[in-house]
């Protein structure tokens, strides 16, 4: 696993509006639909210290992101949130003892994390975006094969998901980590070139990996997240 980090030049200004608004008024308690569980509980959405720094994993609603709830670091609370429940996100951005939440997004949910960092700059501490798709991953090849059989359209290029947000990327101020495999999707090159206003931009490369997922690279994900939380703490001093 390789890291390269560089400070970014802070720029001012952002667009008047965003394409993907993050809204919601759900309570930050159990009635918000976030289940509390113990380590290894596949049905749980939350684990760790209920008073610790929040780390929120935004995922497409499938896969094995729940695996990361095992062995939550001391002083942190980890939660998973599917994209279908993104309306809850704004109410979950709770600062505790001066420790702002950190958002971890997959390639598909990257716009949600970016919007949150833009719309709530004083409530988001940092963002990590993980390439769980890859440029030529087995998942993409299987999807393409099924599409050919059933006549369904192939997924659009992931860069298209940023849409009008691309012009706003320089306005992201918080520390950002991009985590990718050896053949990253084009989206990640676009993010690396456009995130010029964040405090620090760290690119983590996992060699010999078409894509980075909790099932196959849990240790690498935890290591990159630990480094990001450290960068967030330095940025808030």
XYZ file of C-alpha atoms in Angstrom:
237
model
C 0.000 0.000 0.000
C 1.496 3.318 -1.088
C 0.656 6.837 0.125
C 1.439 10.159 -1.440
C 0.220 13.342 0.177
C 0.514 16.980 -0.768
C -0.962 20.185 0.647
C -3.528 21.921 -1.491
C -3.869 25.607 -2.255
C -7.022 26.939 -0.642
C -9.302 28.668 -3.102
C -12.397 30.717 -2.446
C -15.845 30.573 -3.900
C -18.225 27.828 -4.951
C -21.274 27.472 -7.159
C -24.592 28.848 -6.005
C -26.249 25.443 -5.859
C -25.483 21.736 -5.931
C -27.076 18.906 -7.838
C -27.313 16.385 -5.003
C -28.730 18.123 -1.931
C -28.220 16.433 1.435
C -31.234 17.093 3.614
C -33.075 15.452 6.448
C -34.610 16.065 9.846
C -34.451 12.579 11.351
C -33.471 12.421 14.985
C -29.942 11.400 15.900
C -31.327 8.687 18.163
C -32.578 5.141 17.644
C -35.719 6.448 15.921
C -33.476 7.627 13.078
C -33.294 4.017 12.009
C -29.657 3.388 12.914
C -29.286 0.102 14.748
C -26.752 -0.379 17.529
C -24.872 -3.661 17.513
C -21.765 -5.449 18.648
C -18.672 -6.252 16.608
C -19.356 -8.874 13.951
C -23.130 -8.351 13.966
C -24.168 -8.373 10.295
C -27.514 -6.754 11.090
C -26.040 -3.759 12.913
C -25.483 -0.348 11.367
C -23.439 1.080 14.247
C -20.631 -0.021 16.536
C -18.041 1.543 18.819
C -18.092 4.388 21.340
C -21.485 6.186 21.202
C -19.737 9.361 22.376
C -16.709 9.074 20.092
C -15.810 10.651 16.761
C -18.217 9.482 14.107
C -17.048 7.725 10.962
C -19.944 7.303 8.525
C -19.631 4.807 5.668
C -21.830 5.777 2.709
C -22.417 2.700 0.573
C -24.637 1.759 -2.400
C -26.788 -0.550 -0.289
C -25.023 -3.835 -0.972
C -21.688 -5.501 -0.420
C -19.783 -6.127 2.788
C -19.275 -2.675 4.309
C -20.707 -4.008 7.570
C -17.435 -5.963 7.998
C -15.656 -2.748 8.927
C -17.719 -2.461 12.120
C -15.498 -5.118 13.690
C -12.787 -3.758 16.002
C -13.726 -0.079 15.934
C -10.803 2.016 17.255
C -11.119 3.425 20.747
C -12.827 6.803 20.864
C -14.670 6.338 17.575
C -18.183 5.376 16.528
C -18.566 3.768 13.092
C -21.857 3.723 11.202
C -22.946 2.444 7.794
C -25.548 4.339 5.807
C -26.981 3.192 2.450
C -27.397 5.780 -0.279
C -31.155 5.178 -0.171
C -31.162 6.639 3.368
C -28.961 9.651 2.561
C -31.685 12.047 3.757
C -30.574 11.133 7.295
C -26.992 12.194 6.729
C -27.251 15.856 7.682
C -28.773 14.995 11.068
C -25.969 12.511 11.714
C -23.151 15.043 11.305
C -22.644 15.453 15.048
C -19.478 17.013 16.470
C -18.367 15.551 19.784
C -15.725 17.208 21.919
C -14.467 19.194 18.951
C -14.168 16.029 16.846
C -16.011 16.338 13.561
C -17.384 13.307 11.696
C -15.433 11.680 8.880
C -17.212 10.394 5.768
C -16.122 7.299 3.842
C -17.725 6.856 0.418
C -17.615 4.256 -2.312
C -17.182 5.242 -5.959
C -20.959 5.372 -6.388
C -21.666 7.403 -3.242
C -18.779 9.857 -3.727
C -21.157 12.705 -4.740
C -23.004 12.395 -1.409
C -19.783 12.821 0.567
C -18.641 15.729 -1.592
C -21.966 17.530 -1.219
C -21.866 17.082 2.548
C -18.348 18.568 2.703
C -19.492 21.529 0.584
C -22.804 22.183 2.307
C -21.639 21.522 5.883
C -17.984 22.648 5.971
C -18.077 23.193 9.732
C -19.596 19.771 10.431
C -17.499 17.441 8.254
C -13.927 16.759 9.353
C -12.668 14.769 6.380
C -13.631 12.574 3.432
C -12.296 9.267 2.132
C -13.415 7.958 -1.278
C -12.717 4.321 -2.065
C -12.506 2.840 -5.554
C -14.554 -0.304 -4.979
C -15.249 -0.655 -8.723
C -11.926 -0.358 -10.572
C -11.348 0.276 -14.248
C -11.568 -3.396 -15.189
C -12.773 -5.237 -12.124
C -14.450 -8.680 -12.121
C -17.640 -6.979 -10.918
C -17.719 -4.664 -13.924
C -16.920 -7.510 -16.335
C -19.759 -9.632 -14.917
C -22.178 -6.720 -15.153
C -21.191 -6.075 -18.760
C -21.691 -9.754 -19.608
C -25.159 -9.746 -18.057
C -26.013 -6.533 -19.857
C -25.120 -8.130 -23.169
C -27.334 -11.141 -22.409
C -30.390 -9.210 -21.267
C -30.073 -6.119 -23.398
C -29.762 -3.780 -20.416
C -27.577 -0.682 -20.672
C -24.125 -0.807 -19.163
C -23.413 1.471 -16.182
C -22.578 5.016 -17.161
C -19.016 6.185 -16.712
C -18.510 6.941 -13.023
C -17.218 10.404 -13.904
C -20.726 11.244 -15.083
C -22.018 10.832 -11.535
C -20.171 13.958 -10.469
C -22.161 15.949 -13.001
C -22.312 19.613 -12.138
C -20.360 18.959 -8.940
C -17.084 18.833 -10.822
C -16.886 22.622 -10.975
C -17.288 22.729 -7.185
C -14.540 20.257 -6.304
C -11.922 23.009 -5.718
C -14.171 24.393 -2.967
C -13.789 21.282 -0.788
C -11.636 22.399 2.164
C -11.390 19.348 4.420
C -8.639 16.703 4.241
C -9.437 14.124 1.546
C -8.076 10.628 0.955
C -8.524 8.807 -2.353
C -8.018 5.065 -2.054
C -7.638 3.060 -5.242
C -6.332 -0.158 -6.745
C -3.749 -0.660 -9.446
C -6.252 0.157 -12.219
C -8.407 2.973 -10.819
C -11.568 4.142 -12.496
C -11.222 7.396 -14.435
C -13.254 9.081 -11.712
C -10.252 9.035 -9.382
C -7.911 10.793 -11.789
C -10.577 13.473 -12.165
C -10.931 13.846 -8.408
C -7.171 14.032 -7.863
C -6.771 16.797 -10.438
C -9.751 18.872 -9.281
C -9.556 18.671 -5.472
C -7.179 21.616 -5.281
C -8.663 23.444 -2.292
C -8.643 20.768 0.407
C -6.287 21.016 3.367
C -4.432 17.865 2.321
C -5.042 15.397 -0.479
C -3.731 11.871 0.085
C -3.781 9.184 -2.596
C -3.478 5.608 -1.326
C -2.636 2.968 -3.939
C -3.150 -0.725 -3.211
C -0.964 -2.712 -5.637
C -2.281 -5.814 -7.396
C -5.893 -4.887 -6.644
C -8.433 -4.173 -9.365
C -10.737 -2.687 -6.725
C -10.635 -2.044 -2.961
C -13.437 -3.593 -0.914
C -14.023 -4.400 2.767
C -14.162 -8.125 2.098
C -10.720 -8.224 0.482
C -8.870 -5.167 1.842
C -10.219 -4.467 5.321
C -6.742 -3.949 6.805
C -5.746 -1.481 4.095
C -8.993 0.437 4.496
C -8.482 0.700 8.242
C -4.912 1.898 7.800
C -5.892 4.602 5.320
C -8.754 5.702 7.557
C -6.477 5.917 10.582
C -4.137 8.202 8.617
C -7.064 10.373 7.498
C -8.366 10.785 11.056
C -4.865 11.884 12.092
C -4.871 14.465 9.272
C -8.287 15.704 10.395
C -7.015 16.129 13.956
C -4.026 18.140 12.719
C -6.279 20.311 10.583
C -8.540 21.151 13.536
C -5.740 22.319 15.840
